[in-house]
Coordinates of C-alpha atoms and ligand atoms in Angstrom, one line a residue:
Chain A
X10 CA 37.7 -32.0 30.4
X11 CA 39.5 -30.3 28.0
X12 CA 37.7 -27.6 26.8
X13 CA 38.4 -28.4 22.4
X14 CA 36.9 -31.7 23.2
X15 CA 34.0 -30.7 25.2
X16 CA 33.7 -27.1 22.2
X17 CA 33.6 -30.2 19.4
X18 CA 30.8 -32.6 21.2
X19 CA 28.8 -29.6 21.4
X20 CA 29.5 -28.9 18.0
X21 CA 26.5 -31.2 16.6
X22 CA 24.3 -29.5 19.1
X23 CA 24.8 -26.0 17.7
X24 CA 24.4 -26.8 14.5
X25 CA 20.7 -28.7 14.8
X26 CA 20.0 -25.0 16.9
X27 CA 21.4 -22.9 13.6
X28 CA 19.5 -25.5 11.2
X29 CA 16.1 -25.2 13.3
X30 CA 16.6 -21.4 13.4
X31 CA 17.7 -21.3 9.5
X32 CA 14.7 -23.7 8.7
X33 CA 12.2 -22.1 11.2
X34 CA 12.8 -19.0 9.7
X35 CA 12.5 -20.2 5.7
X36 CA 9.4 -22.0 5.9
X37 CA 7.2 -19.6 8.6
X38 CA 8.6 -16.3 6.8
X39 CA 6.2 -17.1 3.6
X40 CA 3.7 -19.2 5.3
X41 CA 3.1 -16.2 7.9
X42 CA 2.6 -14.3 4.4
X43 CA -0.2 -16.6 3.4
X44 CA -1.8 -17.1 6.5
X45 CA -2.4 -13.0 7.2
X46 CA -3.9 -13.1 3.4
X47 CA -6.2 -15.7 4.9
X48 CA -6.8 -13.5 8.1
X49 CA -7.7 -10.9 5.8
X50 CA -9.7 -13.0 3.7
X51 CA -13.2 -11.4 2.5
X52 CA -14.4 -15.4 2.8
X53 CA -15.7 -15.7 6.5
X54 CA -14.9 -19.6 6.0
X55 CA -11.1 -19.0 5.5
X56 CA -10.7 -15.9 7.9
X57 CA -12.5 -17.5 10.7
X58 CA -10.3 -20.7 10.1
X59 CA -6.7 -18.8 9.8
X60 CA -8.2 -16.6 13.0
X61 CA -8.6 -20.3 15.1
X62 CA -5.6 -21.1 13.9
X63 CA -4.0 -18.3 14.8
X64 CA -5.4 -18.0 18.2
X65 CA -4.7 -21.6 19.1
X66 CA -0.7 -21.3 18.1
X67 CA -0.7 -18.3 20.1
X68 CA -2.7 -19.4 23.1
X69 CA -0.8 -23.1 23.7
X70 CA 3.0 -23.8 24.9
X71 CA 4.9 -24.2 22.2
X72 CA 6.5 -27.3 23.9
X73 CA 2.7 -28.9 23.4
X74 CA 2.7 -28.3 20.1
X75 CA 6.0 -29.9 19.3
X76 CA 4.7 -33.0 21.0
X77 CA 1.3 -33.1 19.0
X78 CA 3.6 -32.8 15.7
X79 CA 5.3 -35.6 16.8
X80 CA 3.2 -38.2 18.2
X81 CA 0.2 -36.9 16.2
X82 CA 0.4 -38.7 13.4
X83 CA 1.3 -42.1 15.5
X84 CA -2.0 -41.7 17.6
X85 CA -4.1 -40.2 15.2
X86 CA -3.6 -42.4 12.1
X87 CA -0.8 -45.2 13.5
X88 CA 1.8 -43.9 11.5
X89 CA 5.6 -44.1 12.4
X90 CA 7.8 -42.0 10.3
X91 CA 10.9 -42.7 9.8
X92 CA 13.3 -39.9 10.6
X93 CA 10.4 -37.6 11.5
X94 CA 11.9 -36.1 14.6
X95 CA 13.5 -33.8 12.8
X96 CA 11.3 -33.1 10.6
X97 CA 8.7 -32.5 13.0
X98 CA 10.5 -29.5 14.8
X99 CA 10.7 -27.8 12.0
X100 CA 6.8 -28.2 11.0
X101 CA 5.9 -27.1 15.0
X102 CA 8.5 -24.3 14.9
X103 CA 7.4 -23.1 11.6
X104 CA 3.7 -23.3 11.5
X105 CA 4.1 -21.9 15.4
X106 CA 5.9 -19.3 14.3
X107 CA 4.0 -18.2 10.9
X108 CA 0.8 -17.2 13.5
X109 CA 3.1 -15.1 15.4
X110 CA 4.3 -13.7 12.1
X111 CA 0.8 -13.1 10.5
X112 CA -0.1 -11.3 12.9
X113 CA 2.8 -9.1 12.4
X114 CA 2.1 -9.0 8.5
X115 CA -1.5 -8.3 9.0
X116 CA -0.2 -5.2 11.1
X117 CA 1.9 -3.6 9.2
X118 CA -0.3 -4.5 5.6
X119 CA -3.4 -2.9 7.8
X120 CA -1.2 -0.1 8.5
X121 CA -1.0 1.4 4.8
X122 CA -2.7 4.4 3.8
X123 CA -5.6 3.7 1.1
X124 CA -3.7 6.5 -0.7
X125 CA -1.0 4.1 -1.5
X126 CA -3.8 1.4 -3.1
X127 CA -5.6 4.4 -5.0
X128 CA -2.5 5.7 -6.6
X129 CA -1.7 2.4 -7.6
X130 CA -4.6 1.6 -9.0
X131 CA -5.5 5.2 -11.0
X132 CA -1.8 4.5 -12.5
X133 CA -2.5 1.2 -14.2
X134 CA -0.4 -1.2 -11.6
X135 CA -2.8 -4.9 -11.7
X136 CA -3.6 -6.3 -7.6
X137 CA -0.2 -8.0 -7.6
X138 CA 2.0 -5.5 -8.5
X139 CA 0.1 -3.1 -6.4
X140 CA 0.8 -5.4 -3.7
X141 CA 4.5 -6.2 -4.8
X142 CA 5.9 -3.1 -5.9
X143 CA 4.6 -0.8 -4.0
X144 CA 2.8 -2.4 -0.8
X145 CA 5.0 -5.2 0.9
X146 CA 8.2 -3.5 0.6
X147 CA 6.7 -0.7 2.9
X148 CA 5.3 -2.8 5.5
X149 CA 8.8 -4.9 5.2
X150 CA 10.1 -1.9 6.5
X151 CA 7.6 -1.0 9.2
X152 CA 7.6 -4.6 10.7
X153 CA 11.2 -5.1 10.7
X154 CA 11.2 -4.1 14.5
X155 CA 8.5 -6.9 15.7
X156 CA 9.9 -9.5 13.2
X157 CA 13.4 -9.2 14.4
X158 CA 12.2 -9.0 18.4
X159 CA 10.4 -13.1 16.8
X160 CA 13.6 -14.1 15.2
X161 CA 15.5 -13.1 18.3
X162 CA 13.0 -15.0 20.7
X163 CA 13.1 -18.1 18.1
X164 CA 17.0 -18.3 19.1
X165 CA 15.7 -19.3 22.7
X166 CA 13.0 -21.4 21.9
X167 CA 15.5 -23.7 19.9
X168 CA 15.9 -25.0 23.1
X169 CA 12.5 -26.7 23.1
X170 CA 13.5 -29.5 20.7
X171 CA 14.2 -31.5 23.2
X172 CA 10.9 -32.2 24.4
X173 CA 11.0 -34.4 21.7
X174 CA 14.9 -35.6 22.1
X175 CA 16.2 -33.5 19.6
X176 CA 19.4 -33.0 20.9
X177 CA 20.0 -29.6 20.1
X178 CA 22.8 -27.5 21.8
X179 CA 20.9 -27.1 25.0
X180 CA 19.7 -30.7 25.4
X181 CA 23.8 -31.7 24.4
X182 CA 24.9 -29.3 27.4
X183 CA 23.0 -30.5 29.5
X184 CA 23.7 -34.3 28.6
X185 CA 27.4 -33.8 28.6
X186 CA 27.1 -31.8 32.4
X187 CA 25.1 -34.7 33.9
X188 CA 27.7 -37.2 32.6
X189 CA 31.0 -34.6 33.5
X190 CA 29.6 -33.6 36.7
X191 CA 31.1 -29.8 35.3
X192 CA 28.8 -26.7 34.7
X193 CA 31.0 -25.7 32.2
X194 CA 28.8 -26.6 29.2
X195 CA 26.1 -24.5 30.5
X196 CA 28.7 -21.8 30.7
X197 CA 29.9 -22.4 26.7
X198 CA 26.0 -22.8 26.2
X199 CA 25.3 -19.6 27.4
X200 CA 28.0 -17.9 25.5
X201 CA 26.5 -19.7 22.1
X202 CA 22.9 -18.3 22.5
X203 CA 24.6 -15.4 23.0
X204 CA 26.6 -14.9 20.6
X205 CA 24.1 -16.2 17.7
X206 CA 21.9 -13.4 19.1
X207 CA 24.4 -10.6 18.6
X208 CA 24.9 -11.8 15.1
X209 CA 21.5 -11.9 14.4
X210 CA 20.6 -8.4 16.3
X211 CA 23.5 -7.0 14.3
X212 CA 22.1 -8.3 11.2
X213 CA 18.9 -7.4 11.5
X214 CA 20.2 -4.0 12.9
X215 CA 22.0 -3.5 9.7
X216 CA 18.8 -4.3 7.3
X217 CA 17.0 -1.5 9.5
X218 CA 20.0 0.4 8.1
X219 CA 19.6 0.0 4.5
X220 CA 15.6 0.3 4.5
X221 CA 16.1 3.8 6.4
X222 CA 16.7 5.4 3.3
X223 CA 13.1 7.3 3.1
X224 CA 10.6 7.6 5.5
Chain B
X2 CA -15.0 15.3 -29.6
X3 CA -16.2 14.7 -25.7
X4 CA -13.6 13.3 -23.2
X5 CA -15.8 12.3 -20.6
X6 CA -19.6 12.5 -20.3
X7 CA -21.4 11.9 -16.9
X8 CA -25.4 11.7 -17.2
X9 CA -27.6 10.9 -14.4
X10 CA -24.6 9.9 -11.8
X11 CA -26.1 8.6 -8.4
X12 CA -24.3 7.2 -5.7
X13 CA -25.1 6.9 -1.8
X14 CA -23.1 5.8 1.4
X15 CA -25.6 3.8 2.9
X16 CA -28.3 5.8 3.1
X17 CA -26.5 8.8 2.6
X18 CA -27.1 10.1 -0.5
X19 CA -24.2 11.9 -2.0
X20 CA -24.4 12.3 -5.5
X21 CA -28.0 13.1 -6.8
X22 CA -28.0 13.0 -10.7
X23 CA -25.5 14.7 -12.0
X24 CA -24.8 14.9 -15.2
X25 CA -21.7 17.2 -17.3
X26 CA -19.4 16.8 -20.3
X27 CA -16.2 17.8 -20.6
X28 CA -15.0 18.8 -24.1
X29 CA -11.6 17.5 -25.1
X30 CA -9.1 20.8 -24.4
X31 CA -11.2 22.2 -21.9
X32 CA -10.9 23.2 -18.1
X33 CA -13.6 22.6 -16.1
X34 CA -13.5 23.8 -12.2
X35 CA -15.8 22.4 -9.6
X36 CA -16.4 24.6 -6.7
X37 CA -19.1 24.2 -3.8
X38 CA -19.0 23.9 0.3
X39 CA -17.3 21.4 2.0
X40 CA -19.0 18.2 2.2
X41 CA -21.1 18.7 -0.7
X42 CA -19.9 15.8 -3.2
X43 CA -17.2 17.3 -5.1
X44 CA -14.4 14.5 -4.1
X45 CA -17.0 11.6 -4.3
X46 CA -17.8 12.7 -8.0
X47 CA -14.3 12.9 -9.1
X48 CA -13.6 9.5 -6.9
X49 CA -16.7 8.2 -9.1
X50 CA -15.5 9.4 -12.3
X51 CA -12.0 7.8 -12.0
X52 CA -13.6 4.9 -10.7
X53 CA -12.4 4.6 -7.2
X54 CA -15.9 4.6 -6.1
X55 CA -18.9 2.2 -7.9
X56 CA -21.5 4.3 -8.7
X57 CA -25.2 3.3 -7.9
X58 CA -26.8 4.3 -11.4
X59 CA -26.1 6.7 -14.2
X60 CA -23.3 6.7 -17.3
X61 CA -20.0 7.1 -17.5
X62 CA -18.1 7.7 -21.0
X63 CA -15.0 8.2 -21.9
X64 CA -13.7 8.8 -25.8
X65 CA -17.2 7.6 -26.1
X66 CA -16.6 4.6 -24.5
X67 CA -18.7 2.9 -22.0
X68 CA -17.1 2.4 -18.4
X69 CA -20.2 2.3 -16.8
X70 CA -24.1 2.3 -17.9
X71 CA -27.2 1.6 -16.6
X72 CA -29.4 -1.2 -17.2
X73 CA -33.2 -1.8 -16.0
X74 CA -31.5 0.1 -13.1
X75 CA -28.6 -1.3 -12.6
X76 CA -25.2 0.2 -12.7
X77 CA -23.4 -2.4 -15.1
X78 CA -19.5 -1.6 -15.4
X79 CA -17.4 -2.6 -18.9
X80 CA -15.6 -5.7 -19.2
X81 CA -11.7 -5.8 -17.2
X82 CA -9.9 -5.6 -20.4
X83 CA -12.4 -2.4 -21.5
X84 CA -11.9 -0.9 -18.2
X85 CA -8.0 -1.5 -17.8
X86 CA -8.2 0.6 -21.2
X87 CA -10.1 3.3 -20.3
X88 CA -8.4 3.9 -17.1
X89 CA -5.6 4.5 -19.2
X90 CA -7.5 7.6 -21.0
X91 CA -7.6 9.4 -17.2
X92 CA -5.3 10.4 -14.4
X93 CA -5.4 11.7 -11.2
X94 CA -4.1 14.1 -8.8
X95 CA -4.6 14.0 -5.0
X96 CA -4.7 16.2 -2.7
X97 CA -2.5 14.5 -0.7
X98 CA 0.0 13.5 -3.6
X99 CA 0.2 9.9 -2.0
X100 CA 3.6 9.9 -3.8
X101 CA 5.5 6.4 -3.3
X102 CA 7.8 7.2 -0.6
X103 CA 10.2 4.1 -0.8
X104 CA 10.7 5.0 -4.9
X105 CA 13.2 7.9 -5.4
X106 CA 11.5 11.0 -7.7
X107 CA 12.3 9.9 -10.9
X108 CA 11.1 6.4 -10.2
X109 CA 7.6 7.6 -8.9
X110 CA 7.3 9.2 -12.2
X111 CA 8.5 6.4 -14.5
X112 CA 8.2 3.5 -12.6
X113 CA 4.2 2.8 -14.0
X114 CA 5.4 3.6 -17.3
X115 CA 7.9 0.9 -17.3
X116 CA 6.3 -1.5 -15.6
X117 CA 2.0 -0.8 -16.7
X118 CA 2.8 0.3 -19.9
X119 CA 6.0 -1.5 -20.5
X120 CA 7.7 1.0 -22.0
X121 CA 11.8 0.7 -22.5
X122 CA 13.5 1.9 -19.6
X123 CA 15.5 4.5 -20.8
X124 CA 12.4 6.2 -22.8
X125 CA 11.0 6.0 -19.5
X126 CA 13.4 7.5 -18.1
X127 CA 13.6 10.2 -20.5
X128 CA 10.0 11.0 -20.5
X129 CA 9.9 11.5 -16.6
X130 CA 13.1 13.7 -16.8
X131 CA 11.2 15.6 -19.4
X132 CA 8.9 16.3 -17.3
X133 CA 10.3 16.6 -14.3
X134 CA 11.9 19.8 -16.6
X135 CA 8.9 21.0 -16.5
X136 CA 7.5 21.1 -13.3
X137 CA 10.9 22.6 -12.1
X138 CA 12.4 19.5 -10.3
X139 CA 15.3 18.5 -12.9
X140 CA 17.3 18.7 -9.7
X141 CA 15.3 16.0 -7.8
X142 CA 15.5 13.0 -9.6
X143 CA 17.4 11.5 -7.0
X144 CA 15.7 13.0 -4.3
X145 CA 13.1 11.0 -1.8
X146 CA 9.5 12.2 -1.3
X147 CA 10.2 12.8 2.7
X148 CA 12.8 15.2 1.3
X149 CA 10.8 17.8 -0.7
X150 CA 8.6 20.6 0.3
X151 CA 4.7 19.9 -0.2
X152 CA 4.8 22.1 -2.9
X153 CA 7.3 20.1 -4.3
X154 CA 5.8 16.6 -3.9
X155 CA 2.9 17.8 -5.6
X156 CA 4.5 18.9 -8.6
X157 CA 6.2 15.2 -8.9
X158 CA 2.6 13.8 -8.2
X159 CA 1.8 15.8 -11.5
X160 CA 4.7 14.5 -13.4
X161 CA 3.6 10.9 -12.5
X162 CA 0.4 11.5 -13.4
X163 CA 1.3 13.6 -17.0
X164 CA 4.1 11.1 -17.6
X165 CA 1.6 8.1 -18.4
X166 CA 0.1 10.6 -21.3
X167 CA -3.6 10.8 -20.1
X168 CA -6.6 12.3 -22.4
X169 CA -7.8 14.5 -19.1
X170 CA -6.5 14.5 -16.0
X171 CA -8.5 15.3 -12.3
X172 CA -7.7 17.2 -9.8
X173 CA -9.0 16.8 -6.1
X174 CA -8.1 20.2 -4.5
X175 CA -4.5 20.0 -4.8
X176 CA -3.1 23.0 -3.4
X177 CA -5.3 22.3 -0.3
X178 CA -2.7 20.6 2.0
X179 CA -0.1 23.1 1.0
X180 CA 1.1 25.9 2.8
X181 CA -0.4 29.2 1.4
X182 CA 3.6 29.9 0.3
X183 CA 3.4 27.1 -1.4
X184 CA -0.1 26.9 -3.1
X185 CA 0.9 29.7 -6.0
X186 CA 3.9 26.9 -7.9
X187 CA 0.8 24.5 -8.0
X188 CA -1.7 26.9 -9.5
X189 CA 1.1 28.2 -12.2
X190 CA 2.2 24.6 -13.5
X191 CA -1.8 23.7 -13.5
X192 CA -2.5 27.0 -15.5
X193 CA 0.7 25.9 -18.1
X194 CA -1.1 22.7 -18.7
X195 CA -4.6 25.0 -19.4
X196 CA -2.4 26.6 -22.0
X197 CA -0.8 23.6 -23.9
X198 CA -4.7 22.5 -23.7
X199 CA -4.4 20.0 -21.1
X200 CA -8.1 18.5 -20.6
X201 CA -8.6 18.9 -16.8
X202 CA -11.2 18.6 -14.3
X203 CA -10.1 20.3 -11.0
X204 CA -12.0 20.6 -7.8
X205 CA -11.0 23.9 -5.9
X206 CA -11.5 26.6 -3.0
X207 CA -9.4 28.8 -5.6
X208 CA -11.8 31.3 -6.7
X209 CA -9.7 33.8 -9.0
X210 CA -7.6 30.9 -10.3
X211 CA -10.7 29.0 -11.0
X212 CA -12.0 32.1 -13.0
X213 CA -8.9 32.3 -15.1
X214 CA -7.9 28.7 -15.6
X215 CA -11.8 27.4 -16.3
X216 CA -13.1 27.5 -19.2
X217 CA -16.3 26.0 -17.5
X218 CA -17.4 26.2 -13.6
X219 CA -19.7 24.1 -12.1
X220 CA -20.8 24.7 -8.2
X221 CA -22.0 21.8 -6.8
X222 CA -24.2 21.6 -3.4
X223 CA -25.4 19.0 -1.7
X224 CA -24.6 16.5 -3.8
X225 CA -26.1 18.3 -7.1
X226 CA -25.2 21.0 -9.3
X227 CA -26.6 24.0 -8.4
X228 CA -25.6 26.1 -11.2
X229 CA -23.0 25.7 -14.5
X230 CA -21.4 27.7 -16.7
X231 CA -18.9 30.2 -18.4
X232 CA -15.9 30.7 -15.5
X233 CA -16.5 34.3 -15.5
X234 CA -20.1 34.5 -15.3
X235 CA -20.5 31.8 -12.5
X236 CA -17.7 33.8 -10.6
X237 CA -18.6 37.3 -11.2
X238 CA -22.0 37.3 -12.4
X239 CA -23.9 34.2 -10.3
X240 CA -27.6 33.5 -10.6
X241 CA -28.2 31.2 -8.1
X242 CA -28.8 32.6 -4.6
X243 CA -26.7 29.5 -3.1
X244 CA -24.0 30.4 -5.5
X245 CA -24.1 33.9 -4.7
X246 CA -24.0 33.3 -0.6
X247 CA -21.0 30.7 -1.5
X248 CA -18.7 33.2 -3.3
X249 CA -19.4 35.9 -0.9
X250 CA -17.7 33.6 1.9
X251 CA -14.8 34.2 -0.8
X252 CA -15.2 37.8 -1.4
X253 CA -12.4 39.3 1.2
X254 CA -9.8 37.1 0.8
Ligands
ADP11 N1 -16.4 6.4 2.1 C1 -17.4 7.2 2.6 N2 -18.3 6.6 3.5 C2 -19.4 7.3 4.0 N3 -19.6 8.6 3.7 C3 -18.7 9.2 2.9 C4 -17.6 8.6 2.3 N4 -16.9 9.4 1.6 C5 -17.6 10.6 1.7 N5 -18.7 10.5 2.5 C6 -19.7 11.5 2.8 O1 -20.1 12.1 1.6 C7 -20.3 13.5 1.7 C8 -19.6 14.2 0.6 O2 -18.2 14.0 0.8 P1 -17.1 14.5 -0.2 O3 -17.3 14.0 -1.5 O4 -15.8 14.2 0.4 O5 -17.3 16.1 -0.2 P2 -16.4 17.3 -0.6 O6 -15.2 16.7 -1.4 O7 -17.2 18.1 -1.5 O8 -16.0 18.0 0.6 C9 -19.9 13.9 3.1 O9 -21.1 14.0 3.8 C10 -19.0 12.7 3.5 O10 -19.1 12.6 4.9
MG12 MG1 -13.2 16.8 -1.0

């Protein structure tokens, strides 16, 4: 098989991993945000809940999750979705991934001296601007290393669409070497993961960069 | 006209209690030092005062304003709106500067004047290089805290504070995480301030500079005041046999 022909039929596959990874990474960015606010919460209700929540994302394959996305809402309430395959990777990626990245947030926010909060406040700055200005863009900095080690990891786990036949660019490798009878797919699949990674560790490399500018 | 008047201040940690009625004015113009052993309540009163702490009971004024009274024995605080106003009448200096180390200098000392007070950038701007003028640091505008001295970062934590044009300003022992080098450029911009009658409260192991700077000293101990008065009699003539044993831990240095 010529190797242009087999590069295109991948094509499709790569670009549901990038989309998942682009996707994963929009939503569970923010929601992580949110979720370590609720971890943090000073109302027992909401940080016991986000703490179960939490704990659950963390402590089940993710593989099991994408499943109960999926056939969830079929079981639970006898609804069939149109298109929702799709869809549903991205809600089990993302609200998988937003525990592993509260976590991180609740780190790095817990990590700031009170100093920081009491200057803040003695100068006037309101909660939000406390938290915006001066806050968030200091832990930003100090979680870059853990949040980029996730993103890296989320590469892999695009893989795990197809546990719900998302035919991502493993599940199309893999497809196209069963019907070939060639392990070359595996080989170009191989080189994918790792080339995404390298543009992503360079990226993230170079952020590092420009927030290195003070200690 | 009275900047700030404390009466009856109480406040415990738990059962811990750390201030025990205290009560002090501070006249507008005037320095006042607090000295007293470590431990004894000096940087919980100042924390009270500038309202980083709740108090348990007493008064708090400022301009004559209430932040804080007491009613049937209850610590009531002023409304958000009085209170984001009279926070504007104080300012604070920490002993640890707690500068913003992701904002260059001059943006630690304009950056709550632009966006607290919402002044125009550029008098902003021109304010904090004013006053970075003053404290010596013209040439560190562009600098980042990590790349100053301590005495240095201090100095800009004094612009920052100075900049946002505060009625008296508080001072928890700033020259204490200095080197000794270093503590002498903190205690000649502070005494500067005394003479362009700078209202200031500042809590320090200074002795001699809190003789000359002070107009008033109070020593504190164990959460009270143990004796108050004219800087140079407290210092050179105490009555007080607690004050007396305190200073002479002083005397040979
Ligand atoms: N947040 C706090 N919680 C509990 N105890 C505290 C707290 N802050 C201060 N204290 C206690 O209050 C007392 C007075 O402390 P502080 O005001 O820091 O004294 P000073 O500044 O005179 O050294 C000390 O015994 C200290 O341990
Ligand atoms: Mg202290």
């Amino acid at each position: 098989m010529d190797l242009s022909v087999l590069l295109s039929q991948l094509a499709e596959g790569m670009l549901i991993s990038v989309e998942i990874f682009t996707l994963t990474l929009v939503f569970s960015l923010p929601l992580g945000l949110l979720v370590a606010f609720g971890r943090m919460s000073k109302n027992p209700i909401i940080r016991n809940i986000t703490k179960i929540y939490i704990s659950v994302m963390r402590g089940t394959p993710l593989m099991l999750q994408l499943m109960v996305v999926y056939f969830g809402p079929y079981y639970l309430f006898g609804w069939s979705i149109r298109g929702y395959r799709f869809l549903a990777v991205i809600i089990g990626f993302s609200i998988n991934y937003a525990a592993y990245f509260a976590e991180i947030y609740r780190g790095g926010i817990e990590s700031m001296e009170v100093g920081q909060y009491e200057a803040a406040k003695i100068l006037g700055y309101s909660k939000s601007q406390t938290f915006i200005k001066i806050i968030l863009p200091q832990v930003i900095k100090r979680i870059l290393p853990a949040v980029t080690n996730e993103i890296i990891t989320l590469i892999k786990d695009t893989s795990l669409a197809f546990v719900i036949s998302v035919s991502e660019m493993f599940t199309t490798a893999q497809a196209i070497a069963a019907a070939q009878k060639t392990t070359t797919p595996f080989i170009v699949a191989g080189v994918f993961y790792y080339v995404f990674n390298y543009i992503v560790a360079t990226t993230m490399e170079w952020v590092e960069k420009k927030v290195s500018y003070y200690r | 006209m009275k900047i700030l008047e404390v009466k009856n201040l109480k406040k415990d940690f738990e059962s811990l209690e750390v201030i025990k009625d205290i009560s002090f004015d501070v006249k507008e113009g005037s320095v006042v030092a607090i000295i007293g052993p470590s431990g004894s309540g000096k940087s919980t009163l100042l924390r009270c005062a500038t309202m980083l702490e709740t108090i348990d009971s007493g008064e708090l004024k400022y301009l004559g304003e209430h932040a804080v009274q007491t009613i049937d024995g209850k610590a009531v605080y002023a409304s958000p709106k009085d209170l984001k106003r009279i926070q504007s009448y104080y300012g604070l200096v920490f002993q640890n500067f707690n500068l913003f180390p992701h904002f260059s200098v001059i943006k630690n000392v304009t950056d709550a004047l632009i966006s607290v007070q919402k002044k125009p950038k550029d008098e902003a701007i021109e304010i904090g290089r004013r006053l970075l003028e003053k404290m010596g640091l013209e040439d560190k505008e562009d600098a980042y805290p990590f790349q100053l001295s301590g005495g240095q970062q201090q100095r800009v934590s004094i612009a920052r504070a100075l900049a946002l044009n505060p009625k008296i300003l508080f001072f928890d022992e700033p020259t204490s995480a200095l080197d000794p080098e270093l503590t002498g450029e903190i205690l000649k911009v502070i005494r500067e301030l005394a003479a362009e009658d700078m209202t200031m409260v500042i809590v320090t192991h200074e002795m001699s500079f809190a003789r000359d700077v002070a107009d008033r000293i109070i020593f504190m101990d164990g959460g009270v005041i143990i004796e108050e008065g004219e800087a140079c009699d407290v210092i050179d003539n105490p009555q007080c046999e607690r004050t007396k044993m305190f200073l002479n831990k002083f005397e040979n240095r």
